[in-house]
């Protein structure tokens, strides 16, 4: 049975309806009504998305690709609202709506005492609508609408506590950095329209099949032809670099932790930051035309995977550790795209969404228990107070570290093997980065667990010390002093943790074969035969159990185990070693704790440089040229001319008579000279 338009419209519009009610009628519906209507809308979307996935995967439903509304039509070019729903889209719809639903439920407990309770629910429901419009679009214009809409809502959510200067700085930083990426993205879309003649996915992908698409060139600089596909794909990927926080446009994501913890899980772990990954996978017919663009993607992803993960090892803020982990894992997904293992990239996107959302929400549970203290140096020994959070975060961390049999193992090992199989330029560098990244991932993952849940308690329960709500900007409480002992979070917080822990552990067993090696995505992803590394790996795949057993003999497992062993020895059994190690490795530590000074470089070059450039234009152009030369200069000229004319206009009659006689003599002399000169 084919999918109906009504069904798909309901999936998209249900969260929008909830957002509108919660945001525009918050006085009428109250806190309970705002939470209820948004949760109901997202739950309906999630249930119907699961139905769509079932129909496409097992119900025999054909791919849905139709325009529902025409915005304008100019000659052969039109702007439409339409949906393309295939298995890739359906998988993304389920991930987005399920994680969003868990975040909505979790928010009831986390934001219970916040004055912006209803506003927050409105924003996160609006984000869900925007993300669904992005993943379900069947044309570049609607893709761009969803792309910008999630960016706008992200801006609103990062700066949700708008009275905090750090939150305002963070949301402006995210907005501006993403504008850089979006400029490249818009150029890429313009290139698609100019060279491929359409904004409709199906038409563009059809136009990539001919030899002309792969060989067409344009001279940007005289004598230096560039392949059209390379220009378009690099521009599109620059958009992905901004949205998916790839080096060097990664600097906004760690600062976005200034927003409430639920949005860290919703936007910066599972959905918005993966939009760039989804976009490149969707554009696989375009990217397969350019080896240069794919090598560019590969090198950028590998650099992000290793070097941002290293920063996570020295962070003390529990949310920032998870944020840098997100950056690193996004790098892994990008590496998969760069070696044409698009299915591997979106597969890691799917598994990562569950365990990373779990880790963010688990970190939020810890923050609530610690009265909004986020520094791990003032935690420790929390496992006896928070057993559910402790167990679920261990499960999420094992999945993140790629422990055999956990979901992250299946997706991360597949990416590493695909990179090892590839012969593309940059694959050797990428292979080193993803293998080294395995050690780094285990190191920061278990460091977080040990500093938070194990070892001695590094906090003091002291009723005489007040505690502020640090998330709201009241930072006057003394670090490490709590008004009462930590305790497990309420069920509205722990239930999403448990529900996210289940797929974090189990989902890889059921999906690794179909999604990676059995062509489950079908025509949604197109790979040139010579680039198909996953098919080569599929010849050696003999089921998930065989892959798990084989994994114990492979380098990634032993590298991860080494990271686990080092973290256990340093942060569990010999914590005093950390200071000695820090002193011994001071230059490296300084580089990492300062995040390679990239933020300082951007501040000096772009922020202060932009201010200096603007001041220079103001003084030279506005004050000097416009005000000084044009406005004031013209006034001065008029004044001098007026003074001269005023001197000539004396008011005496004999002056005027004398001037008239001189004029008459001059006129007669001129006429006489002309008469003499005439033949």
XYZ file of C-alpha atoms in Angstrom:
679
model
C 0.000 0.000 0.000
C 1.493 3.394 -0.952
C 2.146 6.011 1.708
C -0.523 8.702 1.932
C 0.054 12.443 1.827
C -2.181 12.884 4.870
C -0.027 10.513 6.896
C 3.189 12.319 5.992
C 1.690 15.767 6.583
C 0.501 14.629 10.011
C 4.039 13.526 10.924
C 5.405 16.954 10.030
C 2.601 19.159 11.307
C 1.866 17.483 14.656
C 5.011 18.905 16.348
C 4.366 22.287 14.693
C 0.849 22.339 16.125
C 2.203 21.507 19.585
C 4.842 24.251 19.287
C 2.234 26.818 18.250
C -0.110 25.961 21.107
C 2.629 25.865 23.752
C 4.212 29.083 22.507
C 1.255 31.255 21.575
C -1.297 30.126 24.152
C 0.929 29.384 27.140
C -1.259 31.344 29.551
C -4.354 29.497 28.461
C -2.897 25.955 28.505
C -0.503 26.337 31.448
C 2.602 24.276 32.132
C 0.828 20.916 32.067
C -0.961 21.759 28.834
C 2.216 22.957 27.113
C 4.077 19.779 28.030
C 1.092 17.589 27.170
C 0.334 19.012 23.733
C 3.972 18.991 22.566
C 4.642 15.486 23.882
C 1.432 14.248 22.258
C 2.413 15.809 18.937
C 5.933 14.333 18.951
C 4.657 10.949 20.166
C 2.178 10.887 17.278
C 4.970 11.742 14.840
C 7.162 9.011 16.319
C 4.439 6.363 16.093
C 3.580 7.287 12.500
C 7.290 7.401 11.562
C 7.673 3.858 12.867
C 4.667 2.904 10.754
C 6.262 4.492 7.671
C 9.516 2.623 8.316
C 7.617 -0.633 8.671
C 5.669 -0.026 5.458
C 8.809 0.750 3.455
C 10.931 -2.068 4.905
C 8.421 -4.893 5.261
C 5.051 -3.700 3.968
C 5.993 -3.383 0.306
C 5.208 0.341 0.104
C 6.960 2.114 -2.795
C 9.151 5.174 -2.335
C 7.064 8.335 -1.972
C 8.236 11.313 -4.039
C 5.612 13.985 -4.730
C 5.225 17.751 -4.613
C 2.410 18.855 -2.323
C 2.462 22.598 -2.919
C 3.926 24.933 -5.544
C 5.273 28.192 -4.186
C 6.168 29.691 -7.551
C 6.907 28.632 -11.122
C 9.114 30.776 -13.383
C 9.548 29.161 -16.774
C 11.124 25.749 -16.252
C 12.169 26.590 -12.678
C 9.821 26.044 -9.777
C 9.858 26.117 -5.968
C 7.860 23.346 -4.342
C 7.057 21.837 -0.987
C 7.302 18.092 -1.370
C 8.383 14.896 0.332
C 10.845 12.203 -0.672
C 10.340 9.309 1.742
C 12.535 6.280 1.182
C 14.309 4.034 3.683
C 17.025 6.604 4.369
C 14.398 9.233 5.132
C 12.308 6.830 7.216
C 15.305 5.859 9.354
C 16.078 9.528 10.000
C 12.429 10.255 10.813
C 12.391 7.525 13.456
C 15.682 8.651 14.994
C 14.632 12.317 15.115
C 11.179 11.716 16.567
C 12.241 9.010 19.062
C 15.121 11.028 20.501
C 12.912 14.122 20.519
C 10.201 12.234 22.397
C 12.701 11.081 25.037
C 13.965 14.658 25.395
C 10.418 15.997 25.764
C 9.675 13.544 28.588
C 13.036 14.233 30.240
C 12.413 17.977 30.083
C 9.417 17.687 32.410
C 11.786 16.831 35.245
C 14.849 18.823 34.219
C 13.073 22.130 33.572
C 10.399 21.734 36.253
C 11.476 24.810 38.208
C 12.348 26.995 35.228
C 10.262 30.071 34.478
C 10.620 29.415 30.721
C 9.099 25.928 30.937
C 6.441 26.460 28.253
C 8.740 28.465 26.000
C 11.273 25.640 26.095
C 8.677 23.042 25.078
C 7.566 25.273 22.227
C 11.144 25.604 20.968
C 12.001 21.897 21.064
C 8.761 20.947 19.311
C 9.474 23.607 16.666
C 12.936 22.124 16.258
C 11.430 18.682 15.642
C 9.198 20.120 12.904
C 12.178 21.861 11.288
C 14.307 18.721 11.328
C 11.507 16.664 9.801
C 11.096 19.206 7.007
C 14.830 18.914 6.355
C 15.051 15.127 6.165
C 11.777 14.656 4.266
C 12.412 17.299 1.583
C 12.565 16.272 -2.069
C 14.262 19.434 -3.333
C 17.152 21.719 -2.449
C 15.018 24.746 -1.637
C 13.016 22.941 1.027
C 16.248 21.392 2.292
C 17.623 24.901 2.724
C 14.457 25.971 4.561
C 14.831 23.117 7.047
C 18.573 23.769 7.249
C 18.038 27.396 8.262
C 15.060 26.622 10.490
C 17.019 24.199 12.684
C 19.792 26.798 12.839
C 17.335 29.453 14.004
C 15.806 27.236 16.704
C 19.294 26.178 17.778
C 20.137 29.872 18.219
C 17.022 30.337 20.364
C 17.769 27.273 22.495
C 21.483 27.884 23.062
C 20.601 31.379 24.274
C 17.519 30.161 26.139
C 18.756 31.713 29.379
C 19.209 35.058 27.691
C 20.154 36.894 30.900
C 23.470 35.062 30.998
C 26.181 36.821 28.958
C 27.912 33.482 28.276
C 24.724 32.068 26.733
C 24.292 35.102 24.483
C 27.937 34.872 23.414
C 27.491 31.148 22.670
C 24.366 31.514 20.567
C 25.855 34.410 18.585
C 28.985 32.338 18.017
C 26.922 29.390 16.783
C 24.864 31.648 14.547
C 27.853 33.399 12.966
C 29.942 30.262 12.428
C 26.993 28.560 10.795
C 26.504 31.568 8.537
C 29.975 30.877 7.141
C 29.018 27.292 6.367
C 25.609 28.260 5.049
C 27.161 30.721 2.600
C 29.076 27.833 1.033
C 25.948 25.686 1.132
C 23.938 28.345 -0.690
C 26.653 28.635 -3.347
C 26.504 24.879 -3.794
C 22.730 24.961 -4.278
C 23.131 27.804 -6.791
C 25.713 25.691 -8.621
C 23.309 22.750 -8.728
C 20.603 24.937 -10.243
C 22.988 26.539 -12.765
C 24.789 23.416 -13.971
C 22.204 20.678 -13.453
C 19.143 22.718 -14.365
C 16.856 21.857 -11.454
C 16.422 21.935 -7.691
C 14.479 18.680 -7.588
C 16.518 15.776 -6.208
C 15.267 13.204 -8.669
C 15.930 15.418 -11.683
C 19.399 16.441 -10.475
C 20.405 12.859 -9.692
C 19.115 11.756 -13.092
C 21.275 14.438 -14.716
C 24.369 13.070 -12.957
C 24.177 9.762 -14.807
C 25.654 11.003 -18.084
C 29.374 11.255 -18.776
C 29.043 15.009 -19.254
C 28.254 15.508 -15.544
C 31.568 13.969 -14.485
C 33.690 15.710 -17.116
C 32.146 19.187 -17.308
C 34.632 21.862 -16.266
C 34.672 25.597 -15.643
C 37.621 27.997 -15.405
C 37.437 29.928 -12.164
C 40.940 31.219 -12.857
C 42.151 31.508 -16.434
C 44.005 28.392 -17.502
C 42.945 26.367 -14.437
C 39.794 24.342 -15.175
C 37.843 22.834 -12.270
C 35.338 20.038 -12.481
C 31.837 21.355 -11.906
C 31.010 18.425 -9.604
C 34.048 19.234 -7.431
C 33.014 22.875 -7.010
C 29.394 22.013 -6.196
C 30.252 19.196 -3.764
C 32.899 21.166 -1.869
C 30.494 24.099 -1.501
C 27.750 21.786 -0.248
C 30.170 20.140 2.172
C 31.218 23.523 3.559
C 27.597 23.811 4.647
C 27.916 20.397 6.298
C 31.145 21.521 7.993
C 29.217 24.306 9.705
C 26.136 22.324 10.644
C 28.002 19.130 11.611
C 30.812 21.053 13.348
C 33.807 19.886 11.344
C 37.246 21.493 11.659
C 37.705 24.459 11.332
C 34.006 25.357 11.770
C 33.686 23.241 14.928
C 34.210 25.970 17.518
C 30.525 26.703 18.118
C 29.438 23.275 19.361
C 31.316 23.066 22.705
C 30.136 26.568 23.632
C 26.565 25.551 22.849
C 26.604 23.640 26.161
C 25.501 26.971 27.658
C 21.957 25.956 26.771
C 19.871 23.627 28.940
C 21.033 19.984 28.928
C 17.987 18.583 27.057
C 18.876 20.579 23.964
C 22.418 19.250 24.118
C 20.930 15.811 23.574
C 18.347 16.864 21.021
C 20.326 19.253 18.847
C 23.992 18.658 19.451
C 24.093 14.875 19.728
C 21.400 13.190 17.742
C 19.751 15.415 15.199
C 20.835 18.877 14.057
C 24.571 18.204 13.961
C 23.913 15.070 11.946
C 22.045 17.044 9.277
C 25.291 17.571 7.376
C 26.009 13.821 7.435
C 22.522 13.066 6.159
C 22.829 15.712 3.450
C 26.086 14.300 2.057
C 24.648 10.766 2.090
C 21.542 12.007 0.284
C 23.777 13.748 -2.270
C 25.853 10.594 -2.881
C 25.104 10.648 -6.653
C 26.741 14.086 -6.787
C 29.697 13.314 -4.539
C 30.520 10.130 -6.452
C 31.364 12.338 -9.435
C 34.356 13.939 -7.660
C 37.299 12.102 -6.133
C 38.748 15.466 -5.106
C 35.661 16.427 -3.104
C 35.558 13.022 -1.394
C 39.239 13.280 -0.429
C 38.513 16.738 0.991
C 35.648 15.251 3.034
C 37.895 12.391 4.183
C 40.760 14.562 5.425
C 38.476 17.042 7.203
C 36.598 14.212 8.934
C 39.785 12.420 10.018
C 41.251 15.613 11.452
C 38.044 16.265 13.393
C 37.848 12.688 14.681
C 41.268 12.716 16.324
C 42.124 16.271 17.263
C 38.787 17.303 18.792
C 38.658 14.051 20.755
C 42.033 14.896 22.317
C 40.562 18.121 23.720
C 37.903 16.072 25.514
C 40.594 14.341 27.608
C 41.476 17.575 29.447
C 37.962 18.979 29.987
C 36.506 19.099 33.504
C 32.950 20.183 32.630
C 30.954 16.964 32.275
C 28.864 18.324 29.390
C 31.911 19.590 27.508
C 33.540 16.153 27.637
C 30.456 14.727 25.947
C 30.405 17.673 23.521
C 33.957 17.016 22.319
C 33.039 13.357 22.077
C 30.239 14.395 19.729
C 32.695 16.334 17.583
C 34.972 13.308 17.356
C 32.158 10.917 16.440
C 30.879 13.310 13.789
C 34.398 13.098 12.379
C 34.043 9.308 12.164
C 30.788 9.688 10.247
C 32.417 12.173 7.876
C 35.352 9.807 7.299
C 32.875 7.112 6.258
C 31.338 9.499 3.742
C 34.810 10.350 2.441
C 35.573 6.714 1.535
C 32.152 6.331 -0.151
C 30.835 4.218 2.755
C 27.724 6.412 2.965
C 25.673 3.632 4.545
C 28.357 3.260 7.219
C 28.203 6.983 7.965
C 24.441 7.115 8.409
C 24.515 3.797 10.300
C 26.940 5.306 12.828
C 24.676 8.373 12.846
C 21.780 6.141 13.893
C 23.576 4.150 16.616
C 25.389 7.251 17.886
C 22.090 9.113 18.257
C 20.918 6.690 20.937
C 24.031 6.373 23.085
C 25.080 10.017 22.765
C 21.596 11.261 23.687
C 21.809 8.829 26.617
C 25.153 10.285 27.724
C 23.942 13.875 27.480
C 20.745 13.146 29.389
C 22.742 11.101 31.914
C 25.077 14.064 32.383
C 22.000 16.224 32.932
C 20.753 13.794 35.564
C 24.091 14.120 37.377
C 23.931 17.922 37.104
C 20.456 17.974 38.670
C 21.615 15.715 41.510
C 24.661 17.934 42.096
C 22.486 21.066 42.286
C 23.679 22.135 38.832
C 27.358 21.672 39.491
C 29.000 20.606 36.199
C 32.663 20.360 37.226
C 33.724 16.718 37.609
C 36.440 17.772 40.070
C 33.652 18.234 42.626
C 31.920 14.926 42.001
C 32.989 11.326 42.662
C 31.331 8.420 44.436
C 27.905 9.096 42.917
C 27.164 5.483 41.969
C 25.655 4.710 45.382
C 23.372 7.739 45.158
C 22.333 7.371 41.490
C 22.335 3.664 40.515
C 20.113 4.011 37.425
C 22.068 6.961 36.029
C 25.338 5.137 36.814
C 24.366 1.918 35.038
C 22.881 3.629 31.982
C 25.879 5.928 31.576
C 28.199 2.920 31.778
C 26.189 1.271 29.015
C 26.292 4.429 26.910
C 30.035 4.827 27.456
C 30.725 1.217 26.485
C 28.739 1.764 23.293
C 30.666 4.980 22.631
C 34.020 3.302 23.220
C 33.100 0.522 20.778
C 33.037 -2.357 23.251
C 32.230 -5.595 21.362
C 28.506 -6.423 21.145
C 27.404 -2.828 21.854
C 25.839 -0.784 19.063
C 28.811 1.544 18.733
C 31.104 -1.421 18.121
C 29.254 -2.471 14.985
C 29.141 0.981 13.410
C 32.593 2.247 14.442
C 34.450 -0.952 13.501
C 32.722 -0.997 10.129
C 33.943 2.557 9.460
C 37.513 1.715 10.488
C 37.575 -1.359 8.255
C 36.072 0.605 5.354
C 38.835 3.222 5.669
C 41.438 0.463 5.726
C 39.938 -0.990 2.556
C 39.926 2.350 0.693
C 42.699 3.502 -1.647
C 41.467 7.080 -1.937
C 43.923 9.930 -1.428
C 44.044 10.667 2.303
C 42.907 7.184 3.366
C 46.246 6.400 5.045
C 46.107 9.556 7.149
C 42.444 8.895 7.953
C 43.179 5.298 9.005
C 45.790 6.507 11.498
C 43.379 9.139 12.868
C 40.430 6.769 13.350
C 42.610 4.127 15.028
C 44.236 6.675 17.348
C 40.768 8.077 17.969
C 39.691 4.712 19.399
C 42.267 5.050 22.189
C 41.297 8.671 22.828
C 37.577 7.815 22.939
C 38.116 5.120 25.559
C 40.356 7.456 27.550
C 37.886 10.330 27.924
C 34.845 8.039 28.240
C 36.143 6.096 31.245
C 37.762 9.192 32.722
C 34.285 10.741 32.850
C 32.815 7.656 34.522
C 35.560 7.331 37.125
C 35.668 11.030 38.044
C 31.879 11.197 38.294
C 30.718 7.917 39.800
C 33.759 6.250 41.367
C 36.506 7.079 43.819
C 36.128 9.294 46.867
C 33.398 11.878 47.188
C 34.851 15.282 46.355
C 31.800 17.253 47.474
C 30.621 18.369 50.888
C 27.025 18.149 52.090
C 26.672 21.338 54.099
C 23.249 22.784 54.787
C 24.829 26.102 55.769
C 25.961 26.689 52.184
C 23.283 27.839 49.807
C 23.174 26.553 46.299
C 22.150 28.485 43.259
C 20.778 27.279 39.997
C 23.942 27.635 37.988
C 22.087 27.058 34.752
C 20.163 30.244 35.394
C 23.220 32.334 35.941
C 23.284 32.231 39.792
C 26.868 31.123 40.288
C 27.233 32.373 43.877
C 27.182 28.894 45.422
C 30.520 27.563 46.610
C 31.862 24.796 44.317
C 31.589 21.343 45.824
C 29.204 22.358 48.633
C 25.692 20.936 48.482
C 22.677 21.776 50.609
C 21.737 18.089 50.810
C 23.046 14.746 49.583
C 22.655 13.813 45.911
C 19.848 11.425 45.020
C 18.539 9.616 41.980
C 16.555 11.724 39.548
C 12.752 11.366 39.215
C 11.270 8.847 36.795
C 10.649 11.429 34.050
C 14.453 11.723 33.845
C 15.451 8.085 34.434
C 12.815 6.554 32.121
C 14.297 8.163 28.979
C 17.725 6.973 30.138
C 16.525 3.380 30.316
C 14.660 3.602 26.996
C 17.757 5.023 25.288
C 20.065 2.457 26.905
C 18.156 -0.429 25.301
C 18.934 0.491 21.652
C 22.414 1.634 22.718
C 23.116 -1.982 23.630
C 20.959 -4.018 21.268
C 20.158 -2.224 18.024
C 23.430 -3.119 16.315
C 22.658 -6.829 16.432
C 19.535 -6.434 14.299
C 20.654 -3.757 11.852
C 24.327 -4.277 10.986
C 23.709 -6.853 8.235
C 20.794 -5.248 6.375
C 21.931 -1.620 6.575
C 25.586 -2.090 5.691
C 25.958 -5.226 3.619
C 22.563 -6.165 2.183
C 21.608 -2.959 0.358
C 18.832 -1.991 2.761
C 18.933 1.664 1.665
C 18.368 0.671 -1.968
C 18.434 3.526 -4.451
C 18.584 6.174 -1.717
C 22.389 5.851 -1.748
C 24.349 5.495 -4.989
C 27.990 4.341 -4.989
C 30.221 3.862 -8.025
C 31.319 0.256 -8.383
C 35.023 1.076 -8.036
C 34.353 2.949 -4.767
C 32.127 0.363 -3.083
C 34.240 -0.570 -0.045
C 31.243 -1.872 1.925
C 30.519 -4.538 -0.682
C 34.122 -5.718 -0.311
C 33.696 -5.902 3.454
C 30.379 -7.690 3.020
C 32.156 -10.701 1.549
C 33.762 -11.251 4.959
C 30.620 -10.592 7.030
C 29.086 -13.748 8.486
C 26.604 -12.337 10.954
C 26.768 -10.101 14.028
C 27.976 -12.831 16.395
C 30.869 -13.708 14.106
C 31.699 -9.996 13.850
C 31.729 -9.670 17.652
C 34.008 -12.692 18.091
C 36.250 -11.470 15.288
C 36.336 -8.033 16.912
C 38.228 -9.398 19.943
C 41.159 -10.218 17.658
C 41.285 -6.889 15.847
C 43.391 -3.790 16.512
C 40.474 -1.451 17.421
C 39.483 -3.646 20.393
C 42.990 -3.809 21.815
C 43.546 -0.093 21.244
C 40.276 0.659 23.052
C 41.254 -1.759 25.830
C 44.549 0.112 26.192
C 42.606 3.349 26.595
C 40.367 1.674 29.205
C 43.408 0.336 31.073
C 45.196 3.694 31.121
C 42.046 5.513 32.267
C 41.419 2.923 34.991
C 44.969 3.089 36.308
C 45.166 6.883 36.329
C 41.697 8.010 37.403
C 40.562 5.052 39.525
C 43.621 3.508 41.173
C 46.211 6.284 41.092
C 44.489 9.682 40.741
C 47.539 11.496 42.089
C 49.314 10.607 38.859
C 47.218 13.125 36.926
C 49.076 16.163 38.290
C 52.482 14.594 37.669
C 51.451 13.641 34.125
C 50.129 17.138 33.536
C 53.432 18.652 34.655
C 55.481 16.226 32.552
C 53.373 16.896 29.473
C 52.797 20.599 30.135
C 53.315 21.806 26.513
C 50.831 19.238 25.156
C 48.409 19.941 27.994
C 48.537 23.671 27.310
C 47.820 23.100 23.627
C 44.801 20.917 24.430
C 43.368 22.974 27.276
C 43.558 26.042 25.019
C 41.880 24.086 22.187
C 44.795 24.728 19.815
C 44.122 28.487 20.277
C 41.667 28.366 17.378
C 39.111 30.445 19.299
C 41.770 33.049 20.068
C 42.802 33.091 16.412
C 39.223 33.674 15.293
C 38.755 36.369 17.931
C 41.903 38.175 16.814
C 41.501 37.681 13.079
C 37.770 37.910 12.506
C 36.213 39.505 15.584
C 38.795 42.154 16.504
C 40.030 42.264 12.895
C 36.498 42.937 11.696
C 36.086 45.680 14.284
C 39.414 47.253 13.243
C 38.472 47.034 9.572
C 35.093 48.612 10.268
C 36.709 51.378 12.318
C 39.161 52.010 9.472
C 36.339 52.266 6.935
C 34.466 54.553 9.316
C 37.374 56.953 9.847
C 38.706 56.936 6.281
C 35.439 56.484 4.394
C 32.690 57.961 6.514
C 34.502 60.637 8.483
C 37.322 61.373 6.019
C 35.755 60.951 2.590
C 31.989 61.319 2.972
C 31.762 63.752 5.884
C 35.107 65.465 5.298
C 35.384 65.704 1.514
C 31.843 65.351 0.185
C 29.542 66.832 2.807
C 31.779 69.306 4.668
C 33.980 69.875 1.584
C 31.076 70.848 -0.634
C 29.786 73.150 2.077
C 33.227 74.788 2.304
C 33.368 75.278 -1.489
C 29.936 76.880 -1.454
C 31.079 79.125 1.380
C 34.196 80.263 -0.477
C 32.276 80.890 -3.714
C 29.645 82.794 -1.771
C 32.317 84.943 -0.109
C 33.803 85.800 -3.506
C 30.431 86.586 -5.037
C 29.499 88.605 -1.961
C 32.666 90.746 -2.477
C 31.646 91.459 -6.082
C 28.096 92.464 -5.077
C 29.019 95.772 -3.347
C 25.648 97.520 -3.767
C 27.160 100.730 -5.264
C 25.656 101.885 -8.596
C 28.929 103.197 -10.038
C 30.560 99.738 -9.459
C 27.836 98.092 -11.516
C 28.080 100.790 -14.288
C 31.855 100.331 -14.430
C 31.408 96.545 -14.692
C 28.884 96.992 -17.531
C 31.310 99.280 -19.468
C 34.100 96.729 -19.047
C 31.764 94.000 -20.238
C 30.678 96.034 -23.264
C 34.311 96.750 -24.205
C 35.151 93.068 -23.872
C 32.145 92.089 -26.041
C 33.011 94.607 -28.769
C 36.676 93.527 -28.708
C 35.661 89.928 -29.083
C 33.413 90.647 -32.056
C 36.162 92.703 -33.734
C 38.670 89.846 -33.274
C 36.228 87.361 -34.816
C 35.608 89.701 -37.804
C 39.354 90.072 -38.400
C 39.948 86.323 -38.195
C 37.204 85.487 -40.673
C 38.412 84.886 -44.333
